PDB file of C-alpha atoms in Angstrom:
ATOM      1  CA  MET A   7       0.085  -0.094   0.008  1.00 97.00           C
ATOM      2  CA  HIS A   8       1.566   3.295  -1.174  1.00 95.00           C
ATOM      3  CA  GLY A   9      -0.015   6.740  -0.836  1.00 93.00           C
ATOM      4  CA  ASP A  10      -2.934   8.311   1.194  1.00 92.00           C
ATOM      5  CA  LEU A  11      -4.152   6.736   4.393  1.00 95.00           C
ATOM      6  CA  ASP A  12      -6.220   8.366   6.979  1.00 91.00           C
ATOM      7  CA  ASP A  13      -5.948   6.702   9.469  1.00 90.00           C
ATOM      8  CA  ASP A  14      -4.814   3.104  10.200  1.00 96.00           C
ATOM      9  CA  LEU A  15      -3.410  -0.103   8.756  1.00 98.00           C
ATOM     10  CA  ILE A  16      -3.783  -3.153  11.102  1.00 98.00           C
ATOM     11  CA  VAL A  17      -2.573  -6.589  10.223  1.00 98.00           C
ATOM     12  CA  ILE A  18      -3.951  -9.487  12.323  1.00 98.00           C
ATOM     13  CA  LYS A  19      -2.813 -13.126  12.587  1.00 98.00           C
ATOM     14  CA  ALA A  20      -5.461 -15.585  13.784  1.00 98.00           C
ATOM     15  CA  THR A  21      -5.176 -19.244  14.691  1.00 98.00           C
ATOM     16  CA  PRO A  22      -7.972 -21.465  16.189  1.00 97.00           C
ATOM     17  CA  GLN A  23      -6.627 -20.755  19.611  1.00 96.00           C
ATOM     18  CA  ASP A  24      -5.200 -17.273  19.445  1.00 97.00           C
ATOM     19  CA  VAL A  25      -5.255 -13.805  17.663  1.00 98.00           C
ATOM     20  CA  GLN A  26      -2.384 -11.122  17.734  1.00 98.00           C
ATOM     21  CA  ILE A  27      -1.511  -8.006  15.688  1.00 98.00           C
ATOM     22  CA  LYS A  28       1.390  -8.435  13.526  1.00 98.00           C
ATOM     23  CA  ASP A  29       1.688  -4.862  12.307  1.00 98.00           C
ATOM     24  CA  ILE A  30      -0.212  -1.688  13.286  1.00 98.00           C
ATOM     25  CA  PHE A  31       0.199   1.695  11.810  1.00 97.00           C
ATOM     26  CA  GLN A  32      -1.836   4.709  13.032  1.00 96.00           C
ATOM     27  CA  MET A  33      -2.267   8.407  12.384  1.00 94.00           C
ATOM     28  CA  HIS A  34      -3.884   9.808  15.669  1.00 92.00           C
ATOM     29  CA  ASN A  35      -2.371   7.808  18.541  1.00 91.00           C
ATOM     30  CA  PRO A  36      -0.023  10.113  20.763  1.00 90.00           C
ATOM     31  CA  SER A  37       0.998   7.109  23.156  1.00 92.00           C
ATOM     32  CA  ASN A  38       1.929   4.763  20.170  1.00 93.00           C
ATOM     33  CA  LYS A  39       0.431   1.991  22.204  1.00 95.00           C
ATOM     34  CA  PHE A  40      -2.533  -0.033  21.304  1.00 95.00           C
ATOM     35  CA  GLN A  41      -4.470  -2.598  23.382  1.00 96.00           C
ATOM     36  CA  TYR A  42      -5.989  -5.390  21.502  1.00 97.00           C
ATOM     37  CA  SER A  43      -7.451  -8.747  22.879  1.00 95.00           C
ATOM     38  CA  GLY A  44      -5.680  -8.399  26.182  1.00 94.00           C
ATOM     39  CA  ARG A  45      -2.049  -7.427  24.944  1.00 96.00           C
ATOM     40  CA  PHE A  46      -0.331  -4.003  24.266  1.00 97.00           C
ATOM     41  CA  TYR A  47       1.290  -3.443  20.795  1.00 98.00           C
ATOM     42  CA  ASN A  48       3.792  -0.690  19.739  1.00 97.00           C
ATOM     43  CA  SER A  49       1.921   1.286  16.968  1.00 96.00           C
ATOM     44  CA  ILE A  50       3.992   3.000  14.188  1.00 97.00           C
ATOM     45  CA  HIS A  51       3.058   6.527  13.407  1.00 96.00           C
ATOM     46  CA  ILE A  52       1.944   7.581   9.911  1.00 94.00           C
ATOM     47  CA  PRO A  53       1.376  11.185   8.736  1.00 91.00           C
ATOM     48  CA  GLY A  54      -1.607  10.446   6.686  1.00 90.00           C
ATOM     49  CA  PHE A  55       0.106   8.392   3.948  1.00 91.00           C
ATOM     50  CA  ILE A  56       1.898   5.102   3.996  1.00 95.00           C
ATOM     51  CA  ASP A  57       4.582   3.242   2.254  1.00 95.00           C
ATOM     52  CA  PHE A  58       3.961  -0.374   3.204  1.00 97.00           C
ATOM     53  CA  LYS A  59       5.231  -3.751   1.917  1.00 97.00           C
ATOM     54  CA  LYS A  60       5.823  -6.901   3.682  1.00 97.00           C
ATOM     55  CA  HIS A  61       6.108 -10.691   2.894  1.00 96.00           C
ATOM     56  CA  TYR A  62       4.166 -13.063   5.545  1.00 96.00           C
ATOM     57  CA  ASN A  63       4.673 -16.850   5.732  1.00 94.00           C
ATOM     58  CA  ILE A  64       0.930 -18.241   6.304  1.00 94.00           C
ATOM     59  CA  THR A  65       0.719 -21.558   7.518  1.00 94.00           C
ATOM     60  CA  ASP A  66      -2.304 -24.073   7.048  1.00 93.00           C
ATOM     61  CA  ASN A  67      -3.873 -23.222  10.496  1.00 94.00           C
ATOM     62  CA  GLU A  68      -3.583 -19.517  10.023  1.00 97.00           C
ATOM     63  CA  ILE A  69      -5.971 -16.675   8.876  1.00 98.00           C
ATOM     64  CA  TYR A  70      -4.695 -13.046   8.360  1.00 98.00           C
ATOM     65  CA  LEU A  71      -6.861 -10.016   8.114  1.00 98.00           C
ATOM     66  CA  VAL A  72      -5.767  -6.697   7.017  1.00 98.00           C
ATOM     67  CA  MET A  73      -7.875  -3.853   8.311  1.00 98.00           C
ATOM     68  CA  LEU A  74      -8.171  -0.284   7.290  1.00 98.00           C
ATOM     69  CA  ALA A  75      -9.648   2.104  10.087  1.00 97.00           C
ATOM     70  CA  ASN A  76     -10.905   5.661  10.630  1.00 95.00           C
ATOM     71  CA  GLU A  77      -9.334   6.404  14.031  1.00 91.00           C
ATOM     72  CA  ARG A  78      -8.764   8.968  16.434  1.00 85.00           C
ATOM     73  CA  GLU A  79      -7.312   7.382  19.792  1.00 84.00           C
ATOM     74  CA  GLU A  80      -7.064  10.667  21.680  1.00 79.00           C
ATOM     75  CA  ALA A  81     -10.830  11.505  20.985  1.00 73.00           C
ATOM     76  CA  HIS A  82     -13.310  10.123  23.725  1.00 66.00           C
ATOM     77  CA  SER A  83     -16.739  11.158  22.508  1.00 66.00           C
ATOM     78  CA  SER A  84     -19.877  10.042  24.379  1.00 68.00           C
ATOM     79  CA  LYS A  85     -21.412   8.899  21.112  1.00 72.00           C
ATOM     80  CA  ARG A  86     -20.222   7.505  17.795  1.00 78.00           C
ATOM     81  CA  ILE A  87     -19.708  10.423  15.320  1.00 81.00           C
ATOM     82  CA  ARG A  88     -18.706  10.748  11.652  1.00 83.00           C
ATOM     83  CA  THR A  89     -15.586  12.422  10.674  1.00 84.00           C
ATOM     84  CA  HIS A  90     -13.426  12.049   7.515  1.00 86.00           C
ATOM     85  CA  TYR A  91     -11.714   9.008   5.754  1.00 93.00           C
ATOM     86  CA  LYS A  92      -9.647   8.141   2.764  1.00 94.00           C
ATOM     87  CA  SER A  93      -7.372   5.365   1.606  1.00 96.00           C
ATOM     88  CA  GLU A  94      -5.304   4.357  -1.419  1.00 96.00           C
ATOM     89  CA  SER A  95      -5.663   0.758  -2.987  1.00 97.00           C
ATOM     90  CA  LEU A  96      -3.814  -2.181  -1.052  1.00 98.00           C
ATOM     91  CA  TYR A  97      -2.546  -5.128  -3.047  1.00 98.00           C
ATOM     92  CA  PHE A  98      -1.945  -8.624  -2.217  1.00 97.00           C
ATOM     93  CA  ASN A  99       0.635 -10.675  -4.478  1.00 94.00           C
ATOM     94  CA  ASN A 100       0.465  -7.668  -6.901  1.00 94.00           C
ATOM     95  CA  GLN A 101      -3.383  -8.127  -7.092  1.00 95.00           C
ATOM     96  CA  LEU A 102      -5.906  -5.405  -6.048  1.00 97.00           C
ATOM     97  CA  PHE A 103      -7.202  -6.580  -2.752  1.00 98.00           C
ATOM     98  CA  LEU A 104      -8.842  -3.519  -0.823  1.00 98.00           C
ATOM     99  CA  PRO A 105      -9.888  -0.694  -3.542  1.00 98.00           C
ATOM    100  CA  ALA A 106      -9.150   2.851  -3.011  1.00 97.00           C
ATOM    101  CA  LEU A 107     -11.618   5.015  -1.173  1.00 97.00           C
ATOM    102  CA  MET A 108     -10.631   8.464  -2.677  1.00 93.00           C
ATOM    103  CA  PRO A 109     -12.933  11.314  -3.730  1.00 87.00           C
ATOM    104  CA  GLU A 110     -10.286  12.350  -6.389  1.00 83.00           C
ATOM    105  CA  TYR A 111     -11.043   9.015  -8.163  1.00 87.00           C
ATOM    106  CA  ASN A 112     -14.916   9.335  -7.451  1.00 87.00           C
ATOM    107  CA  SER A 113     -14.500   5.918  -5.797  1.00 93.00           C
ATOM    108  CA  VAL A 114     -17.980   6.136  -4.198  1.00 93.00           C
ATOM    109  CA  PRO A 115     -20.225   8.648  -6.476  1.00 88.00           C
ATOM    110  CA  ASN A 116     -22.401  11.041  -4.783  1.00 84.00           C
ATOM    111  CA  TYR A 117     -21.580  10.226  -1.291  1.00 87.00           C
ATOM    112  CA  PRO A 118     -21.091  13.187   1.359  1.00 83.00           C
ATOM    113  CA  LEU A 119     -17.688  14.490   1.728  1.00 81.00           C
ATOM    114  CA  TRP A 120     -15.828  16.194   4.644  1.00 74.00           C
ATOM    115  CA  PHE A 121     -14.996  19.496   3.235  1.00 68.00           C
ATOM    116  CA  ALA A 122     -17.716  21.854   2.128  1.00 54.00           C
ATOM    117  CA  GLU A 123     -17.026  23.617  -1.215  1.00 56.00           C
ATOM    118  CA  ASP A 124     -16.217  26.920   0.341  1.00 56.00           C
ATOM    119  CA  GLU A 125     -13.541  25.447   2.661  1.00 57.00           C
ATOM    120  CA  ILE A 126      -9.884  25.292   1.851  1.00 57.00           C
ATOM    121  CA  PRO A 127      -8.205  22.058   2.343  1.00 56.00           C
ATOM    122  CA  MET A 128      -4.528  21.674   3.483  1.00 55.00           C
ATOM    123  CA  VAL A 129      -3.749  20.172  -0.042  1.00 57.00           C
ATOM    124  CA  GLN A 130      -4.854  22.013  -3.115  1.00 61.00           C
ATOM    125  CA  ARG A 131      -6.010  19.163  -5.278  1.00 61.00           C
ATOM    126  CA  GLU A 132      -9.080  18.439  -7.256  1.00 63.00           C
ATOM    127  CA  ASP A 133     -11.170  15.438  -7.542  1.00 59.00           C
ATOM    128  CA  ILE A 134     -12.541  14.283 -11.018  1.00 59.00           C
ATOM    129  CA  ASN A 135     -15.392  16.545 -10.730  1.00 63.00           C
ATOM    130  CA  GLY A 136     -13.321  19.585 -10.274  1.00 65.00           C
ATOM    131  CA  SER A 137     -14.117  19.881  -6.442  1.00 63.00           C
ATOM    132  CA  LEU A 138     -11.399  20.515  -4.017  1.00 61.00           C
ATOM    133  CA  TYR A 139      -9.720  17.600  -2.496  1.00 63.00           C
ATOM    134  CA  ASN A 140     -11.976  16.062   0.268  1.00 78.00           C
ATOM    135  CA  TYR A 141     -12.547  12.993   2.381  1.00 88.00           C
ATOM    136  CA  TYR A 142     -15.574  10.676   2.768  1.00 91.00           C
ATOM    137  CA  HIS A 143     -17.839  11.397   5.652  1.00 87.00           C
ATOM    138  CA  LEU A 144     -17.498   8.107   7.577  1.00 91.00           C
ATOM    139  CA  PHE A 145     -17.794   6.865  11.253  1.00 90.00           C
ATOM    140  CA  ASP A 146     -14.740   7.717  13.391  1.00 89.00           C
ATOM    141  CA  ASN A 147     -13.011   5.047  15.576  1.00 91.00           C
ATOM    142  CA  SER A 148     -14.248   2.420  13.024  1.00 94.00           C
ATOM    143  CA  VAL A 149     -12.946  -0.361  10.694  1.00 97.00           C
ATOM    144  CA  VAL A 150     -13.814   0.723   7.202  1.00 98.00           C
ATOM    145  CA  GLN A 151     -12.462  -2.010   4.981  1.00 98.00           C
ATOM    146  CA  ALA A 152     -11.488  -5.618   5.918  1.00 98.00           C
ATOM    147  CA  GLY A 153      -9.587  -8.336   4.050  1.00 98.00           C
ATOM    148  CA  LEU A 154      -9.372 -11.995   4.881  1.00 98.00           C
ATOM    149  CA  ILE A 155      -6.516 -14.146   3.655  1.00 98.00           C
ATOM    150  CA  LEU A 156      -6.922 -17.950   3.878  1.00 97.00           C
ATOM    151  CA  PRO A 157      -3.823 -20.131   3.650  1.00 96.00           C
ATOM    152  CA  ARG A 158      -5.394 -22.361   0.870  1.00 95.00           C
ATOM    153  CA  GLU A 159      -8.184 -22.356  -1.764  1.00 95.00           C
ATOM    154  CA  GLY A 160     -11.439 -23.433  -0.288  1.00 95.00           C
ATOM    155  CA  GLU A 161     -14.890 -22.642   0.985  1.00 97.00           C
ATOM    156  CA  ALA A 162     -15.371 -20.773   4.202  1.00 98.00           C
ATOM    157  CA  THR A 163     -18.278 -19.380   6.166  1.00 98.00           C
ATOM    158  CA  VAL A 164     -17.899 -15.936   7.608  1.00 98.00           C
ATOM    159  CA  ARG A 165     -20.132 -14.366  10.375  1.00 98.00           C
ATOM    160  CA  LEU A 166     -20.314 -11.085  11.692  1.00 98.00           C
ATOM    161  CA  TYR A 167     -21.598 -10.393  15.315  1.00 98.00           C
ATOM    162  CA  ASP A 168     -22.634  -7.433  17.080  1.00 96.00           C
ATOM    163  CA  ASN A 169     -21.487  -6.426  20.745  1.00 91.00           C
ATOM    164  CA  ASN A 170     -24.162  -8.941  22.206  1.00 93.00           C
ATOM    165  CA  ASP A 171     -23.101 -11.826  20.223  1.00 95.00           C
ATOM    166  CA  ASN A 172     -25.919 -11.751  17.847  1.00 97.00           C
ATOM    167  CA  ILE A 173     -25.274 -12.818  14.176  1.00 98.00           C
ATOM    168  CA  LEU A 174     -25.723  -9.832  12.053  1.00 98.00           C
ATOM    169  CA  TYR A 175     -24.511 -10.977   8.516  1.00 98.00           C
ATOM    170  CA  THR A 176     -23.388 -14.209   7.083  1.00 98.00           C
ATOM    171  CA  PHE A 177     -21.069 -15.088   4.054  1.00 98.00           C
ATOM    172  CA  LYS A 178     -20.584 -18.226   2.374  1.00 97.00           C
ATOM    173  CA  GLN A 179     -17.860 -18.160  -0.093  1.00 94.00           C
ATOM    174  CA  PHE A 180     -15.142 -19.952  -2.095  1.00 96.00           C
ATOM    175  CA  PHE A 181     -11.823 -18.309  -1.849  1.00 96.00           C
ATOM    176  CA  LYS A 182      -9.622 -18.670  -4.807  1.00 94.00           C
ATOM    177  CA  ASN A 183      -5.942 -18.514  -5.022  1.00 93.00           C
ATOM    178  CA  ASN A 184      -4.527 -15.080  -5.625  1.00 92.00           C
ATOM    179  CA  THR A 185      -8.020 -13.798  -6.748  1.00 94.00           C
ATOM    180  CA  PRO A 186      -9.371 -11.217  -4.354  1.00 97.00           C
ATOM    181  CA  MET A 187     -13.027 -10.592  -4.393  1.00 97.00           C
ATOM    182  CA  ARG A 188     -15.553  -8.695  -2.494  1.00 98.00           C
ATOM    183  CA  LEU A 189     -17.605 -10.905  -0.196  1.00 98.00           C
ATOM    184  CA  LYS A 190     -21.406 -10.601  -0.776  1.00 97.00           C
ATOM    185  CA  SER A 191     -23.351 -11.494   2.450  1.00 98.00           C
ATOM    186  CA  ASN A 192     -26.506 -13.734   2.369  1.00 98.00           C
ATOM    187  CA  GLU A 193     -28.360 -10.608   3.276  1.00 97.00           C
ATOM    188  CA  GLU A 194     -27.271  -8.679   0.336  1.00 98.00           C
ATOM    189  CA  LEU A 195     -27.840 -11.363  -2.042  1.00 97.00           C
ATOM    190  CA  GLN A 196     -31.421 -11.968  -0.716  1.00 97.00           C
ATOM    191  CA  GLY A 197     -31.981  -8.158  -1.012  1.00 96.00           C
ATOM    192  CA  SER A 198     -32.451  -7.380   2.707  1.00 96.00           C
ATOM    193  CA  LEU A 199     -29.129  -5.301   2.682  1.00 97.00           C
ATOM    194  CA  SER A 200     -28.430  -2.585   0.229  1.00 97.00           C
ATOM    195  CA  SER A 201     -25.436  -3.102  -2.051  1.00 97.00           C
ATOM    196  CA  HIS A 202     -24.221   0.526  -1.640  1.00 97.00           C
ATOM    197  CA  SER A 203     -20.501   0.498  -0.552  1.00 97.00           C
ATOM    198  CA  PHE A 204     -21.200   2.739   2.454  1.00 96.00           C
ATOM    199  CA  VAL A 205     -24.387   1.054   3.834  1.00 96.00           C
ATOM    200  CA  GLU A 206     -24.200   0.509   7.661  1.00 95.00           C
ATOM    201  CA  VAL A 207     -25.246  -1.969   9.925  1.00 96.00           C
ATOM    202  CA  GLY A 208     -29.056  -1.944  10.083  1.00 94.00           C
ATOM    203  CA  ASN A 209     -29.190  -0.974   6.286  1.00 95.00           C
ATOM    204  CA  ILE A 210     -28.761   2.481   7.096  1.00 93.00           C
ATOM    205  CA  LEU A 211     -27.268   4.938   4.356  1.00 92.00           C
ATOM    206  CA  ASN A 212     -26.176   8.279   5.234  1.00 87.00           C
ATOM    207  CA  ASP A 213     -26.150   9.657   1.824  1.00 82.00           C
ATOM    208  CA  THR A 214     -27.198  13.288   2.421  1.00 73.00           C
ATOM    209  CA  GLU A 215     -25.271  16.404   3.692  1.00 65.00           C
ATOM    210  CA  GLY A 216     -27.979  17.529   5.985  1.00 62.00           C
ATOM    211  CA  GLU A 217     -28.488  16.037   9.590  1.00 65.00           C
ATOM    212  CA  GLU A 218     -26.398  12.870  10.490  1.00 71.00           C
ATOM    213  CA  LYS A 219     -28.286   9.864  11.075  1.00 77.00           C
ATOM    214  CA  GLU A 220     -27.411   8.362  14.384  1.00 82.00           C
ATOM    215  CA  ASN A 221     -26.323   4.470  14.430  1.00 87.00           C
ATOM    216  CA  ASN A 222     -25.165   2.963  17.517  1.00 87.00           C
ATOM    217  CA  ASN A 223     -25.214  -0.750  16.024  1.00 92.00           C
ATOM    218  CA  TYR A 224     -22.034  -2.160  14.899  1.00 95.00           C
ATOM    219  CA  ILE A 225     -20.042  -5.359  14.306  1.00 97.00           C
ATOM    220  CA  ALA A 226     -17.814  -6.196  16.973  1.00 97.00           C
ATOM    221  CA  ASN A 227     -16.547  -9.811  16.199  1.00 98.00           C
ATOM    222  CA  ILE A 228     -16.065 -12.030  13.262  1.00 98.00           C
ATOM    223  CA  THR A 229     -15.862 -15.905  13.196  1.00 98.00           C
ATOM    224  CA  ILE A 230     -14.481 -17.963  10.111  1.00 98.00           C
ATOM    225  CA  ASP A 231     -15.279 -21.511   9.549  1.00 98.00           C
ATOM    226  CA  TYR A 232     -12.768 -23.079   7.596  1.00 97.00           C
ATOM    227  CA  LYS A 233     -11.554 -26.717   6.966  1.00 95.00           C
ATOM    228  CA  ASP A 234     -13.115 -27.912  10.130  1.00 95.00           C
ATOM    229  CA  ARG A 235     -11.597 -25.177  12.221  1.00 96.00           C
ATOM    230  CA  VAL A 236     -13.224 -22.044  13.720  1.00 98.00           C
ATOM    231  CA  TYR A 237     -11.628 -18.579  14.148  1.00 98.00           C
ATOM    232  CA  LEU A 238     -12.757 -16.201  16.385  1.00 98.00           C
ATOM    233  CA  VAL A 239     -11.409 -12.371  15.620  1.00 98.00           C
ATOM    234  CA  PRO A 240     -12.296  -9.690  17.921  1.00 98.00           C
ATOM    235  CA  LEU A 241     -12.290  -6.290  15.668  1.00 98.00           C
ATOM    236  CA  PRO A 242      -9.718  -3.683  16.865  1.00 97.00           C
ATOM    237  CA  TYR A 243     -12.489  -1.315  16.488  1.00 95.00           C
ATOM    238  CA  PRO A 244     -15.998  -1.533  15.747  1.00 95.00           C
ATOM    239  CA  MET A 245     -17.043  -2.129  12.004  1.00 96.00           C
ATOM    240  CA  MET A 246     -19.978  -0.241  10.327  1.00 95.00           C
ATOM    241  CA  TYR A 247     -19.631  -1.296   6.753  1.00 97.00           C
ATOM    242  CA  PRO A 248     -20.601  -4.957   6.003  1.00 98.00           C
ATOM    243  CA  ASN A 249     -20.158  -4.473   2.154  1.00 98.00           C
ATOM    244  CA  LEU A 250     -16.410  -3.645   2.554  1.00 98.00           C
ATOM    245  CA  ILE A 251     -15.096  -6.881   3.331  1.00 98.00           C
ATOM    246  CA  TYR A 252     -12.916  -8.810   0.826  1.00 98.00           C
ATOM    247  CA  GLY A 253     -11.278 -12.308   0.627  1.00 98.00           C
ATOM    248  CA  VAL A 254      -8.529 -14.271  -1.050  1.00 97.00           C
ATOM    249  CA  ALA A 255      -6.458 -17.499  -0.722  1.00 96.00           C
ATOM    250  CA  ALA A 256      -2.746 -17.318  -0.469  1.00 93.00           C
ATOM    251  CA  ASN A 257      -2.021 -20.701  -2.003  1.00 82.00           C
ATOM    252  CA  ALA A 258       0.296 -21.293   1.154  1.00 62.00           C
TER     253      ALA A 258
END
């Protein structure tokens, strides 16, 4: 991943017995310490862009998750609020894995942006519509995109749970070697969940620039059933966007 990222990149390794962070990059964490699943990790600061490339050896009983988050560790709001987010493309084995979410590319057309037309951003660039450089207006302290990497080609069942351990969305997908794909939930395929990129938990879409829609429901945990093993992965931040989950097999 090379280019704009506001704010985080987190790589997690999961086995049936354990989960741990392998790498974490953050923009808004003055302590450079991050707590996850009962452990503390050193966080590497990034200034709104990232230059990241790394080789991982994935064994047959491991699943890796790459997560991009909109985060502000120093903020302690009494309620979940929307702020700004952007991210360049992330590649796996030279294949596009997590697509860019950049207003300059019109990644998600007609979705509210952070800066108004009469505000002056720090960087004088224009998007493809001729508007000043902006950010998408997404939830703060949230995972925005997630990528699941299985060790070998095969079928997996992915379930997303809320903070009360209720199943929100279920995915049954065949993961192909080095062929990244967006995972589509049963709920999306059945028509009970919008296919919009930024649809939120509860089928809420905040696609106007007016009053913000409140949404305090979120995804807290993921389970992956794969080759008779179950992997439980607590999310480092709540996740709001069930249509921004991707998968690939590594052919380990």
